[in-house]
């Protein structure tokens, strides 16, 4: 059977869809890259914002138009929260509950649930990535008033360390050069008392994966000892610490377990332990009750933190959340204007950080080829700092790591200096 897989939204969704791709392939089915070739299509949806829900609906419709005879299986947060809407979409034959998502492949293939696990066929780039996204945790025990993820994914739960290590060992043997540990609330990983710190240490000690990267970490799950892990150079010097607002009053309404003082102290600890740390964050603008004064405070604090990248989200009221019922809902024009201000701040921070890396010699994991010129293939990849690099050479570099000198700014990243050739 030919299977097409598509995901929208977060890194955790990417991890899940890649696992499905390997499982379908391991069960003897062909994973195709074009929906028009498929007999079965699986869509892993997102609902973090109203735009994400809309995009999920659009993709399901587009896939059905591309291949009307294919069965469409839908899973993810949008289908979890709005099953009636999803069931009414053309081509949809089944919805898989988020709590059953890890068993989607055997459920779809009608395998008995007590059967032996499906053999996983680890091949770098199976679903378009040379980095391996590894789901280690799911669900959330926080109560952020704006977030629908807790409703959609349920309570926090973690996979055993031994199981994760075994998966990464298999991925290393297959040729992957980097693993990305992913979860809804990664910092809450709690399979044993040492939590995420022990998991990272186990992966670094018991596997030979060349590079290890962490996905999003809530800023209240960490302490000074955690950052000592970066003494191991295999741990990529990039952290994504969601802030959501730089104003204490807004953070309080969000029920975020942080404030300016604690977030600043955490960032200072991280930067002291990790030289040239690449720090990114998430920010919501136009949260209910956010006045011009509160936004100004938030903007000032965000500028002070000197992030290399901001993921800016205009507030989107999500059904079932406390924030959707709050007074002081902001108007779309205000949200749009504030988002533009912070995106400009993000662009400045991104450019400033890339300029700091010019002339540095760094390892780059090459991910893909995006085109060609008369001089060769245009290869693109990532440094450990999560900065994109472009290099045009006569050969394809995909899934290799090379040490190069970083040159001038190019597109959204840097090019390779001529002296690297």
mmCIF file of C-alpha atoms in Angstrom:
data_model
loop_
_atom_site.group_PDB
_atom_site.id
_atom_site.type_symbol
_atom_site.label_atom_id
_atom_site.label_comp_id
_atom_site.label_asym_id
_atom_site.label_seq_id
_atom_site.Cartn_x
_atom_site.Cartn_y
_atom_site.Cartn_z
ATOM 1 C CA UNK A 1 0.000 0.000 0.000
ATOM 2 C CA UNK A 2 1.202 3.513 -0.823
ATOM 3 C CA UNK A 3 0.963 5.854 2.163
ATOM 4 C CA UNK A 4 1.248 9.642 2.221
ATOM 5 C CA UNK A 5 1.958 11.351 5.554
ATOM 6 C CA UNK A 6 1.657 15.029 6.399
ATOM 7 C CA UNK A 7 1.997 16.972 9.625
ATOM 8 C CA UNK A 8 1.238 20.531 10.695
ATOM 9 C CA UNK A 9 2.437 22.415 13.753
ATOM 10 C CA UNK A 10 5.013 21.572 16.370
ATOM 11 C CA UNK A 11 8.218 19.524 16.497
ATOM 12 C CA UNK A 12 6.375 16.865 18.474
ATOM 13 C CA UNK A 13 3.979 16.412 15.565
ATOM 14 C CA UNK A 14 7.010 16.046 13.283
ATOM 15 C CA UNK A 15 8.458 13.402 15.584
ATOM 16 C CA UNK A 16 5.179 11.494 15.541
ATOM 17 C CA UNK A 17 4.776 11.578 11.765
ATOM 18 C CA UNK A 18 8.369 10.402 11.249
ATOM 19 C CA UNK A 19 7.753 7.480 13.600
ATOM 20 C CA UNK A 20 4.642 6.600 11.601
ATOM 21 C CA UNK A 21 6.670 6.751 8.369
ATOM 22 C CA UNK A 22 9.236 4.326 9.740
ATOM 23 C CA UNK A 23 6.527 2.019 11.062
ATOM 24 C CA UNK A 24 4.593 1.924 7.787
ATOM 25 C CA UNK A 25 7.855 1.241 5.925
ATOM 26 C CA UNK A 26 8.824 -1.431 8.450
ATOM 27 C CA UNK A 27 5.453 -3.116 7.914
ATOM 28 C CA UNK A 28 6.166 -3.386 4.194
ATOM 29 C CA UNK A 29 4.277 -0.360 2.857
ATOM 30 C CA UNK A 30 5.638 2.382 0.600
ATOM 31 C CA UNK A 31 5.776 5.909 2.003
ATOM 32 C CA UNK A 32 5.306 8.348 -0.882
ATOM 33 C CA UNK A 33 6.060 12.057 -1.012
ATOM 34 C CA UNK A 34 3.078 13.033 -3.191
ATOM 35 C CA UNK A 35 -0.558 12.634 -2.134
ATOM 36 C CA UNK A 36 -1.596 11.958 -5.732
ATOM 37 C CA UNK A 37 0.204 8.589 -5.542
ATOM 38 C CA UNK A 38 -1.366 7.470 -2.253
ATOM 39 C CA UNK A 39 -3.980 4.915 -1.356
ATOM 40 C CA UNK A 40 -3.926 6.049 2.283
ATOM 41 C CA UNK A 41 -3.237 9.552 3.610
ATOM 42 C CA UNK A 42 -2.527 10.365 7.257
ATOM 43 C CA UNK A 43 -2.760 13.982 8.444
ATOM 44 C CA UNK A 44 -1.415 14.969 11.873
ATOM 45 C CA UNK A 45 -3.242 18.221 12.639
ATOM 46 C CA UNK A 46 -2.597 21.254 14.829
ATOM 47 C CA UNK A 47 -4.915 23.562 16.754
ATOM 48 C CA UNK A 48 -2.559 25.842 18.690
ATOM 49 C CA UNK A 49 -4.187 28.862 16.991
ATOM 50 C CA UNK A 50 -7.303 29.406 14.900
ATOM 51 C CA UNK A 51 -4.986 29.777 11.884
ATOM 52 C CA UNK A 52 -3.526 26.336 12.610
ATOM 53 C CA UNK A 53 -7.005 24.804 12.723
ATOM 54 C CA UNK A 54 -7.881 26.515 9.456
ATOM 55 C CA UNK A 55 -4.666 25.270 7.838
ATOM 56 C CA UNK A 56 -5.453 21.733 8.990
ATOM 57 C CA UNK A 57 -8.886 21.872 7.369
ATOM 58 C CA UNK A 58 -7.426 23.262 4.159
ATOM 59 C CA UNK A 59 -4.799 20.548 3.884
ATOM 60 C CA UNK A 60 -7.337 17.775 4.384
ATOM 61 C CA UNK A 61 -9.486 19.257 1.595
ATOM 62 C CA UNK A 62 -6.460 19.736 -0.674
ATOM 63 C CA UNK A 63 -5.316 16.157 -0.142
ATOM 64 C CA UNK A 64 -8.777 14.858 -0.959
ATOM 65 C CA UNK A 65 -8.880 16.935 -4.152
ATOM 66 C CA UNK A 66 -5.419 15.676 -5.116
ATOM 67 C CA UNK A 67 -6.413 12.023 -4.641
ATOM 68 C CA UNK A 68 -10.177 11.555 -4.148
ATOM 69 C CA UNK A 69 -9.920 7.750 -4.004
ATOM 70 C CA UNK A 70 -7.494 7.715 -1.054
ATOM 71 C CA UNK A 71 -8.685 7.041 2.465
ATOM 72 C CA UNK A 72 -7.824 9.934 4.788
ATOM 73 C CA UNK A 73 -6.957 9.189 8.414
ATOM 74 C CA UNK A 74 -6.816 12.259 10.661
ATOM 75 C CA UNK A 75 -5.209 12.617 14.062
ATOM 76 C CA UNK A 76 -3.727 15.442 16.167
ATOM 77 C CA UNK A 77 -5.010 18.327 18.211
ATOM 78 C CA UNK A 78 -7.483 19.813 15.723
ATOM 79 C CA UNK A 79 -9.297 16.512 15.177
ATOM 80 C CA UNK A 80 -9.189 15.893 18.925
ATOM 81 C CA UNK A 81 -10.906 19.186 19.706
ATOM 82 C CA UNK A 82 -13.263 19.376 16.711
ATOM 83 C CA UNK A 83 -14.061 15.816 15.610
ATOM 84 C CA UNK A 84 -17.415 16.801 14.142
ATOM 85 C CA UNK A 85 -15.820 19.345 11.813
ATOM 86 C CA UNK A 86 -13.160 16.848 10.735
ATOM 87 C CA UNK A 87 -15.627 14.009 10.135
ATOM 88 C CA UNK A 88 -17.586 16.290 7.810
ATOM 89 C CA UNK A 89 -14.552 16.936 5.591
ATOM 90 C CA UNK A 90 -14.395 15.057 2.273
ATOM 91 C CA UNK A 91 -12.414 11.836 2.209
ATOM 92 C CA UNK A 92 -12.034 11.451 5.966
ATOM 93 C CA UNK A 93 -12.661 7.831 6.906
ATOM 94 C CA UNK A 94 -11.354 7.743 10.471
ATOM 95 C CA UNK A 95 -10.131 9.911 13.346
ATOM 96 C CA UNK A 96 -7.460 8.529 15.683
ATOM 97 C CA UNK A 97 -7.590 9.881 19.226
ATOM 98 C CA UNK A 98 -4.462 11.675 20.472
ATOM 99 C CA UNK A 99 -4.118 9.124 23.253
ATOM 100 C CA UNK A 100 -4.030 6.399 20.588
ATOM 101 C CA UNK A 101 -1.731 8.272 18.212
ATOM 102 C CA UNK A 102 1.348 6.232 19.147
ATOM 103 C CA UNK A 103 -0.614 3.129 18.041
ATOM 104 C CA UNK A 104 -1.979 4.659 14.846
ATOM 105 C CA UNK A 105 -0.106 2.376 12.462
ATOM 106 C CA UNK A 106 -1.196 -0.947 14.009
ATOM 107 C CA UNK A 107 -4.726 0.426 14.426
ATOM 108 C CA UNK A 108 -4.931 1.422 10.768
ATOM 109 C CA UNK A 109 -3.367 -1.864 9.630
ATOM 110 C CA UNK A 110 -5.728 -3.785 11.929
ATOM 111 C CA UNK A 111 -2.875 -5.454 13.795
ATOM 112 C CA UNK A 112 -3.820 -7.026 17.148
ATOM 113 C CA UNK A 113 -2.648 -4.729 19.941
ATOM 114 C CA UNK A 114 -0.870 -7.561 21.762
ATOM 115 C CA UNK A 115 1.245 -8.394 18.708
ATOM 116 C CA UNK A 116 4.984 -7.898 18.522
ATOM 117 C CA UNK A 117 5.933 -4.256 17.851
ATOM 118 C CA UNK A 118 6.246 -3.352 14.196
ATOM 119 C CA UNK A 119 9.866 -3.417 13.095
ATOM 120 C CA UNK A 120 11.184 0.095 12.650
ATOM 121 C CA UNK A 121 13.166 0.787 9.500
ATOM 122 C CA UNK A 122 15.461 3.691 10.348
ATOM 123 C CA UNK A 123 16.587 5.502 7.213
ATOM 124 C CA UNK A 124 17.784 9.132 7.448
ATOM 125 C CA UNK A 125 15.472 11.308 5.412
ATOM 126 C CA UNK A 126 12.564 8.826 5.530
ATOM 127 C CA UNK A 127 10.157 11.750 5.805
ATOM 128 C CA UNK A 128 12.355 14.575 4.615
ATOM 129 C CA UNK A 129 14.648 15.040 7.634
ATOM 130 C CA UNK A 130 18.239 14.042 8.315
ATOM 131 C CA UNK A 131 17.728 14.912 11.968
ATOM 132 C CA UNK A 132 15.853 12.338 14.054
ATOM 133 C CA UNK A 133 12.971 13.787 16.068
ATOM 134 C CA UNK A 134 12.488 11.586 19.131
ATOM 135 C CA UNK A 135 9.306 11.851 21.175
ATOM 136 C CA UNK A 136 10.214 11.332 24.834
ATOM 137 C CA UNK A 137 7.214 12.885 26.563
ATOM 138 C CA UNK A 138 3.608 13.824 25.816
ATOM 139 C CA UNK A 139 0.836 15.772 27.543
ATOM 140 C CA UNK A 140 1.076 18.645 29.994
ATOM 141 C CA UNK A 141 0.338 19.310 33.674
ATOM 142 C CA UNK A 142 0.511 23.095 33.468
ATOM 143 C CA UNK A 143 -2.559 25.327 33.470
ATOM 144 C CA UNK A 144 -1.627 28.211 31.141
ATOM 145 C CA UNK A 145 -4.882 30.043 30.514
ATOM 146 C CA UNK A 146 -4.344 30.496 26.763
ATOM 147 C CA UNK A 147 -3.276 26.960 25.878
ATOM 148 C CA UNK A 148 -5.465 24.318 24.303
ATOM 149 C CA UNK A 149 -2.705 21.699 24.154
ATOM 150 C CA UNK A 150 -3.408 20.385 27.645
ATOM 151 C CA UNK A 151 -7.036 19.816 26.641
ATOM 152 C CA UNK A 152 -6.029 18.132 23.390
ATOM 153 C CA UNK A 153 -3.161 15.967 24.635
ATOM 154 C CA UNK A 154 -4.066 15.173 28.236
ATOM 155 C CA UNK A 155 -1.882 14.798 31.320
ATOM 156 C CA UNK A 156 1.892 14.544 31.183
ATOM 157 C CA UNK A 157 3.460 11.120 30.607
ATOM 158 C CA UNK A 158 7.006 10.018 29.807
ATOM 159 C CA UNK A 159 8.666 7.140 27.964
ATOM 160 C CA UNK A 160 11.242 4.935 29.749
ATOM 161 C CA UNK A 161 14.874 5.997 29.402
ATOM 162 C CA UNK A 162 15.944 2.552 28.183
ATOM 163 C CA UNK A 163 13.387 2.668 25.378
ATOM 164 C CA UNK A 164 14.525 6.116 24.261
ATOM 165 C CA UNK A 165 18.194 5.148 24.368
ATOM 166 C CA UNK A 166 17.507 2.022 22.317
ATOM 167 C CA UNK A 167 15.659 4.090 19.701
ATOM 168 C CA UNK A 168 18.518 6.585 19.420
ATOM 169 C CA UNK A 169 21.062 3.751 19.207
ATOM 170 C CA UNK A 170 19.116 2.337 16.250
ATOM 171 C CA UNK A 171 18.963 5.763 14.618
ATOM 172 C CA UNK A 172 22.714 6.216 15.080
ATOM 173 C CA UNK A 173 23.367 2.834 13.486
ATOM 174 C CA UNK A 174 21.193 3.859 10.538
ATOM 175 C CA UNK A 175 23.310 6.946 9.933
ATOM 176 C CA UNK A 176 21.474 9.823 11.592
ATOM 177 C CA UNK A 177 23.830 12.610 12.688
ATOM 178 C CA UNK A 178 21.528 14.409 15.138
ATOM 179 C CA UNK A 179 18.668 13.519 17.478
ATOM 180 C CA UNK A 180 16.168 16.098 18.729
ATOM 181 C CA UNK A 181 14.443 15.258 22.017
ATOM 182 C CA UNK A 182 10.825 16.428 21.760
ATOM 183 C CA UNK A 183 7.789 16.687 24.020
ATOM 184 C CA UNK A 184 4.863 18.915 24.904
ATOM 185 C CA UNK A 185 6.522 19.823 28.201
ATOM 186 C CA UNK A 186 10.000 18.374 27.738
ATOM 187 C CA UNK A 187 11.352 19.756 31.002
ATOM 188 C CA UNK A 188 8.770 17.770 32.959
ATOM 189 C CA UNK A 189 10.235 14.462 31.781
ATOM 190 C CA UNK A 190 9.905 12.311 34.897
ATOM 191 C CA UNK A 191 10.515 8.646 34.172
ATOM 192 C CA UNK A 192 12.921 8.648 37.151
ATOM 193 C CA UNK A 193 13.873 11.154 39.919
ATOM 194 C CA UNK A 194 16.641 12.859 37.920
ATOM 195 C CA UNK A 195 14.176 13.681 35.174
ATOM 196 C CA UNK A 196 15.351 15.229 31.933
ATOM 197 C CA UNK A 197 18.907 15.663 33.190
ATOM 198 C CA UNK A 198 19.304 11.909 33.653
ATOM 199 C CA UNK A 199 17.742 11.210 30.269
ATOM 200 C CA UNK A 200 20.166 13.537 28.483
ATOM 201 C CA UNK A 201 23.112 12.077 30.373
ATOM 202 C CA UNK A 202 22.021 8.550 29.434
ATOM 203 C CA UNK A 203 21.764 9.465 25.743
ATOM 204 C CA UNK A 204 25.202 11.119 25.803
ATOM 205 C CA UNK A 205 26.760 8.187 27.673
ATOM 206 C CA UNK A 206 25.030 5.209 26.096
ATOM 207 C CA UNK A 207 24.760 6.266 22.446
ATOM 208 C CA UNK A 208 27.200 7.559 19.849
ATOM 209 C CA UNK A 209 24.748 10.013 18.266
ATOM 210 C CA UNK A 210 27.071 12.806 17.043
ATOM 211 C CA UNK A 211 24.729 15.667 17.985
ATOM 212 C CA UNK A 212 21.900 15.958 20.488
ATOM 213 C CA UNK A 213 19.450 18.861 20.476
ATOM 214 C CA UNK A 214 16.579 19.752 22.803
ATOM 215 C CA UNK A 215 13.236 21.112 21.658
ATOM 216 C CA UNK A 216 11.197 23.645 23.648
ATOM 217 C CA UNK A 217 11.789 23.783 27.428
ATOM 218 C CA UNK A 218 9.563 25.642 29.881
ATOM 219 C CA UNK A 219 11.731 28.063 31.902
ATOM 220 C CA UNK A 220 10.623 26.810 35.334
ATOM 221 C CA UNK A 221 11.814 23.216 34.913
ATOM 222 C CA UNK A 222 15.540 24.051 34.948
ATOM 223 C CA UNK A 223 18.303 24.936 37.400
ATOM 224 C CA UNK A 224 22.009 25.763 37.323
ATOM 225 C CA UNK A 225 23.128 22.120 37.433
ATOM 226 C CA UNK A 226 21.107 21.389 34.310
ATOM 227 C CA UNK A 227 23.257 23.699 32.199
ATOM 228 C CA UNK A 228 26.422 21.854 33.248
ATOM 229 C CA UNK A 229 25.369 19.175 30.760
ATOM 230 C CA UNK A 230 26.663 21.459 27.992
ATOM 231 C CA UNK A 231 30.219 20.624 29.053
ATOM 232 C CA UNK A 232 29.680 17.807 26.555
ATOM 233 C CA UNK A 233 30.189 19.361 23.084
ATOM 234 C CA UNK A 234 27.722 16.897 21.498
ATOM 235 C CA UNK A 235 24.855 18.813 23.107
ATOM 236 C CA UNK A 236 23.920 21.607 20.708
ATOM 237 C CA UNK A 237 24.290 25.136 22.159
ATOM 238 C CA UNK A 238 20.729 26.186 21.356
ATOM 239 C CA UNK A 239 17.830 26.591 23.791
ATOM 240 C CA UNK A 240 14.216 27.457 23.125
ATOM 241 C CA UNK A 241 12.703 28.837 26.339
ATOM 242 C CA UNK A 242 9.090 30.027 25.825
ATOM 243 C CA UNK A 243 8.481 33.366 27.526
ATOM 244 C CA UNK A 244 4.995 34.275 26.132
ATOM 245 C CA UNK A 245 5.161 37.776 27.653
ATOM 246 C CA UNK A 246 7.813 40.022 29.148
ATOM 247 C CA UNK A 247 5.344 41.723 31.482
ATOM 248 C CA UNK A 248 4.747 40.265 34.950
ATOM 249 C CA UNK A 249 1.094 41.354 35.051
ATOM 250 C CA UNK A 250 0.368 39.624 31.761
ATOM 251 C CA UNK A 251 2.290 36.514 32.823
ATOM 252 C CA UNK A 252 0.157 36.354 35.961
ATOM 253 C CA UNK A 253 -3.061 36.341 33.906
ATOM 254 C CA UNK A 254 -1.542 33.647 31.723
ATOM 255 C CA UNK A 255 -0.773 31.545 34.834
ATOM 256 C CA UNK A 256 2.806 31.222 33.662
ATOM 257 C CA UNK A 257 5.117 30.011 36.403
ATOM 258 C CA UNK A 258 7.760 32.627 35.700
ATOM 259 C CA UNK A 259 8.354 36.384 35.855
ATOM 260 C CA UNK A 260 10.957 38.862 34.669
ATOM 261 C CA UNK A 261 13.321 38.277 37.580
ATOM 262 C CA UNK A 262 13.320 34.475 37.433
ATOM 263 C CA UNK A 263 13.502 34.355 33.635
ATOM 264 C CA UNK A 264 16.390 36.841 33.593
ATOM 265 C CA UNK A 265 18.256 34.824 36.221
ATOM 266 C CA UNK A 266 17.720 31.604 34.248
ATOM 267 C CA UNK A 267 19.015 33.152 31.021
ATOM 268 C CA UNK A 268 22.064 34.523 32.817
ATOM 269 C CA UNK A 269 22.836 31.061 34.217
ATOM 270 C CA UNK A 270 22.440 29.474 30.805
ATOM 271 C CA UNK A 271 24.662 32.014 29.062
ATOM 272 C CA UNK A 272 27.327 31.703 31.738
ATOM 273 C CA UNK A 273 27.468 27.932 31.210
ATOM 274 C CA UNK A 274 27.010 27.772 27.411
ATOM 275 C CA UNK A 275 29.334 30.049 25.392
ATOM 276 C CA UNK A 276 27.591 31.944 22.565
ATOM 277 C CA UNK A 277 24.272 30.311 23.438
ATOM 278 C CA UNK A 278 21.633 30.648 20.727
ATOM 279 C CA UNK A 279 18.455 31.544 22.605
ATOM 280 C CA UNK A 280 14.995 31.599 21.028
ATOM 281 C CA UNK A 281 11.528 31.992 22.504
ATOM 282 C CA UNK A 282 7.761 32.156 21.932
ATOM 283 C CA UNK A 283 5.775 35.346 22.551
ATOM 284 C CA UNK A 284 2.013 35.990 22.467
ATOM 285 C CA UNK A 285 0.868 39.541 21.737
ATOM 286 C CA UNK A 286 -2.570 40.966 22.413
ATOM 287 C CA UNK A 287 -3.395 38.636 25.295
ATOM 288 C CA UNK A 288 -6.670 39.647 26.999
ATOM 289 C CA UNK A 289 -6.099 42.730 29.143
ATOM 290 C CA UNK A 290 -2.715 43.569 27.579
ATOM 291 C CA UNK A 291 -2.647 47.370 27.572
ATOM 292 C CA UNK A 292 -0.255 49.553 25.617
ATOM 293 C CA UNK A 293 1.743 49.989 28.824
ATOM 294 C CA UNK A 294 1.958 46.229 29.419
ATOM 295 C CA UNK A 295 3.046 45.630 25.839
ATOM 296 C CA UNK A 296 5.736 48.320 26.164
ATOM 297 C CA UNK A 297 7.072 46.576 29.299
ATOM 298 C CA UNK A 298 7.053 43.241 27.475
ATOM 299 C CA UNK A 299 8.787 44.655 24.403
ATOM 300 C CA UNK A 300 11.485 46.273 26.535
ATOM 301 C CA UNK A 301 12.202 43.045 28.435
ATOM 302 C CA UNK A 302 12.323 41.019 25.231
ATOM 303 C CA UNK A 303 14.840 43.463 23.763
ATOM 304 C CA UNK A 304 16.916 43.173 26.947
ATOM 305 C CA UNK A 305 17.050 39.375 26.620
ATOM 306 C CA UNK A 306 18.636 39.708 23.158
ATOM 307 C CA UNK A 307 17.018 36.629 21.630
ATOM 308 C CA UNK A 308 18.400 35.288 18.361
ATOM 309 C CA UNK A 309 14.859 34.384 17.273
ATOM 310 C CA UNK A 310 11.286 35.162 18.328
ATOM 311 C CA UNK A 311 8.280 33.072 17.356
ATOM 312 C CA UNK A 312 5.542 35.701 17.575
ATOM 313 C CA UNK A 313 1.875 34.719 17.830
ATOM 314 C CA UNK A 314 -1.024 37.181 17.829
ATOM 315 C CA UNK A 315 -3.346 35.970 20.591
ATOM 316 C CA UNK A 316 -5.953 33.506 19.351
ATOM 317 C CA UNK A 317 -8.885 32.646 21.622
ATOM 318 C CA UNK A 318 -9.113 28.878 21.822
ATOM 319 C CA UNK A 319 -12.438 27.264 22.798
ATOM 320 C CA UNK A 320 -12.395 25.719 26.252
ATOM 321 C CA UNK A 321 -9.542 27.841 27.602
ATOM 322 C CA UNK A 322 -9.840 30.277 30.498
ATOM 323 C CA UNK A 323 -8.394 33.143 28.449
ATOM 324 C CA UNK A 324 -11.217 32.888 25.926
ATOM 325 C CA UNK A 325 -13.625 33.892 28.700
ATOM 326 C CA UNK A 326 -11.546 36.793 30.033
ATOM 327 C CA UNK A 327 -12.536 40.419 29.787
ATOM 328 C CA UNK A 328 -10.463 42.837 27.785
ATOM 329 C CA UNK A 329 -10.180 40.839 24.555
ATOM 330 C CA UNK A 330 -7.920 42.826 22.240
ATOM 331 C CA UNK A 331 -8.905 43.762 18.685
ATOM 332 C CA UNK A 332 -7.237 42.167 15.628
ATOM 333 C CA UNK A 333 -5.640 45.428 14.493
ATOM 334 C CA UNK A 334 -3.881 45.860 17.847
ATOM 335 C CA UNK A 335 -2.631 42.276 17.806
ATOM 336 C CA UNK A 336 -1.366 42.648 14.254
ATOM 337 C CA UNK A 337 0.495 45.894 14.985
ATOM 338 C CA UNK A 338 2.152 44.489 18.102
ATOM 339 C CA UNK A 339 3.143 41.311 16.283
ATOM 340 C CA UNK A 340 4.811 43.382 13.561
ATOM 341 C CA UNK A 341 6.847 45.298 16.146
ATOM 342 C CA UNK A 342 8.146 42.107 17.731
ATOM 343 C CA UNK A 343 8.823 40.437 14.401
ATOM 344 C CA UNK A 344 11.022 43.384 13.486
ATOM 345 C CA UNK A 345 12.788 42.943 16.815
ATOM 346 C CA UNK A 346 13.215 39.266 15.951
ATOM 347 C CA UNK A 347 14.655 40.074 12.536
ATOM 348 C CA UNK A 348 17.175 42.418 14.145
ATOM 349 C CA UNK A 349 18.163 39.818 16.737
ATOM 350 C CA UNK A 350 18.502 37.120 14.097
ATOM 351 C CA UNK A 351 20.719 39.306 11.929
ATOM 352 C CA UNK A 352 22.844 40.411 14.879
ATOM 353 C CA UNK A 353 23.402 36.820 16.022
ATOM 354 C CA UNK A 354 24.372 35.635 12.534
ATOM 355 C CA UNK A 355 26.820 38.521 12.181
ATOM 356 C CA UNK A 356 28.496 37.366 15.404
ATOM 357 C CA UNK A 357 29.188 33.985 13.804
ATOM 358 C CA UNK A 358 30.827 35.337 10.637
ATOM 359 C CA UNK A 359 34.386 34.070 10.310
ATOM 360 C CA UNK A 360 33.841 31.279 12.830
ATOM 361 C CA UNK A 361 34.729 27.671 11.990
ATOM 362 C CA UNK A 362 31.781 25.389 12.803
ATOM 363 C CA UNK A 363 30.440 21.936 12.053
ATOM 364 C CA UNK A 364 27.414 21.929 9.747
ATOM 365 C CA UNK A 365 24.966 19.054 9.347
ATOM 366 C CA UNK A 366 23.803 19.267 5.738
ATOM 367 C CA UNK A 367 20.082 18.564 5.429
ATOM 368 C CA UNK A 368 19.086 18.916 1.801
ATOM 369 C CA UNK A 369 19.693 20.350 -1.652
ATOM 370 C CA UNK A 370 17.458 23.279 -2.555
ATOM 371 C CA UNK A 371 18.611 23.940 -6.097
ATOM 372 C CA UNK A 372 21.552 24.100 -8.450
ATOM 373 C CA UNK A 373 23.630 26.644 -10.358
ATOM 374 C CA UNK A 374 26.410 26.341 -12.913
ATOM 375 C CA UNK A 375 28.789 26.157 -9.942
ATOM 376 C CA UNK A 376 27.099 23.136 -8.397
ATOM 377 C CA UNK A 377 24.420 22.014 -5.946
ATOM 378 C CA UNK A 378 23.011 24.463 -3.379
ATOM 379 C CA UNK A 379 23.314 22.555 -0.094
ATOM 380 C CA UNK A 380 21.676 23.793 3.100
ATOM 381 C CA UNK A 381 22.203 22.685 6.676
ATOM 382 C CA UNK A 382 22.415 23.746 10.308
ATOM 383 C CA UNK A 383 25.173 24.567 12.742
ATOM 384 C CA UNK A 384 24.871 23.416 16.335
ATOM 385 C CA UNK A 385 23.644 26.939 17.076
ATOM 386 C CA UNK A 386 20.605 26.327 14.821
ATOM 387 C CA UNK A 387 21.826 28.832 12.263
ATOM 388 C CA UNK A 388 21.199 27.888 8.647
ATOM 389 C CA UNK A 389 24.146 27.670 6.251
ATOM 390 C CA UNK A 390 24.250 27.567 2.426
ATOM 391 C CA UNK A 391 27.066 26.130 0.321
ATOM 392 C CA UNK A 392 27.187 25.708 -3.449
ATOM 393 C CA UNK A 393 29.619 22.925 -4.408
ATOM 394 C CA UNK A 394 29.797 20.314 -7.190
ATOM 395 C CA UNK A 395 28.552 17.497 -4.932
ATOM 396 C CA UNK A 396 25.569 16.699 -2.698
ATOM 397 C CA UNK A 397 26.368 16.844 1.039
ATOM 398 C CA UNK A 398 23.046 15.607 2.498
ATOM 399 C CA UNK A 399 23.422 13.821 5.875
ATOM 400 C CA UNK A 400 27.109 14.597 6.227
ATOM 401 C CA UNK A 401 28.824 16.855 8.741
ATOM 402 C CA UNK A 402 31.620 19.090 7.540
ATOM 403 C CA UNK A 403 33.687 21.729 9.295
ATOM 404 C CA UNK A 404 33.559 25.040 7.446
ATOM 405 C CA UNK A 405 34.318 28.698 7.904
ATOM 406 C CA UNK A 406 31.152 30.784 8.014
ATOM 407 C CA UNK A 407 31.043 33.667 5.567
ATOM 408 C CA UNK A 408 28.589 36.424 4.683
ATOM 409 C CA UNK A 409 24.889 36.676 5.452
ATOM 410 C CA UNK A 410 22.786 34.896 2.840
ATOM 411 C CA UNK A 411 18.996 34.525 2.763
ATOM 412 C CA UNK A 412 17.978 33.534 6.293
ATOM 413 C CA UNK A 413 21.432 32.239 7.217
ATOM 414 C CA UNK A 414 25.104 32.413 6.270
ATOM 415 C CA UNK A 415 27.128 31.147 3.353
ATOM 416 C CA UNK A 416 30.406 29.271 3.522
ATOM 417 C CA UNK A 417 33.532 31.382 3.148
ATOM 418 C CA UNK A 418 35.669 30.725 0.061
ATOM 419 C CA UNK A 419 38.618 29.622 2.199
ATOM 420 C CA UNK A 420 36.611 26.506 3.174
ATOM 421 C CA UNK A 421 36.838 25.160 -0.388
#
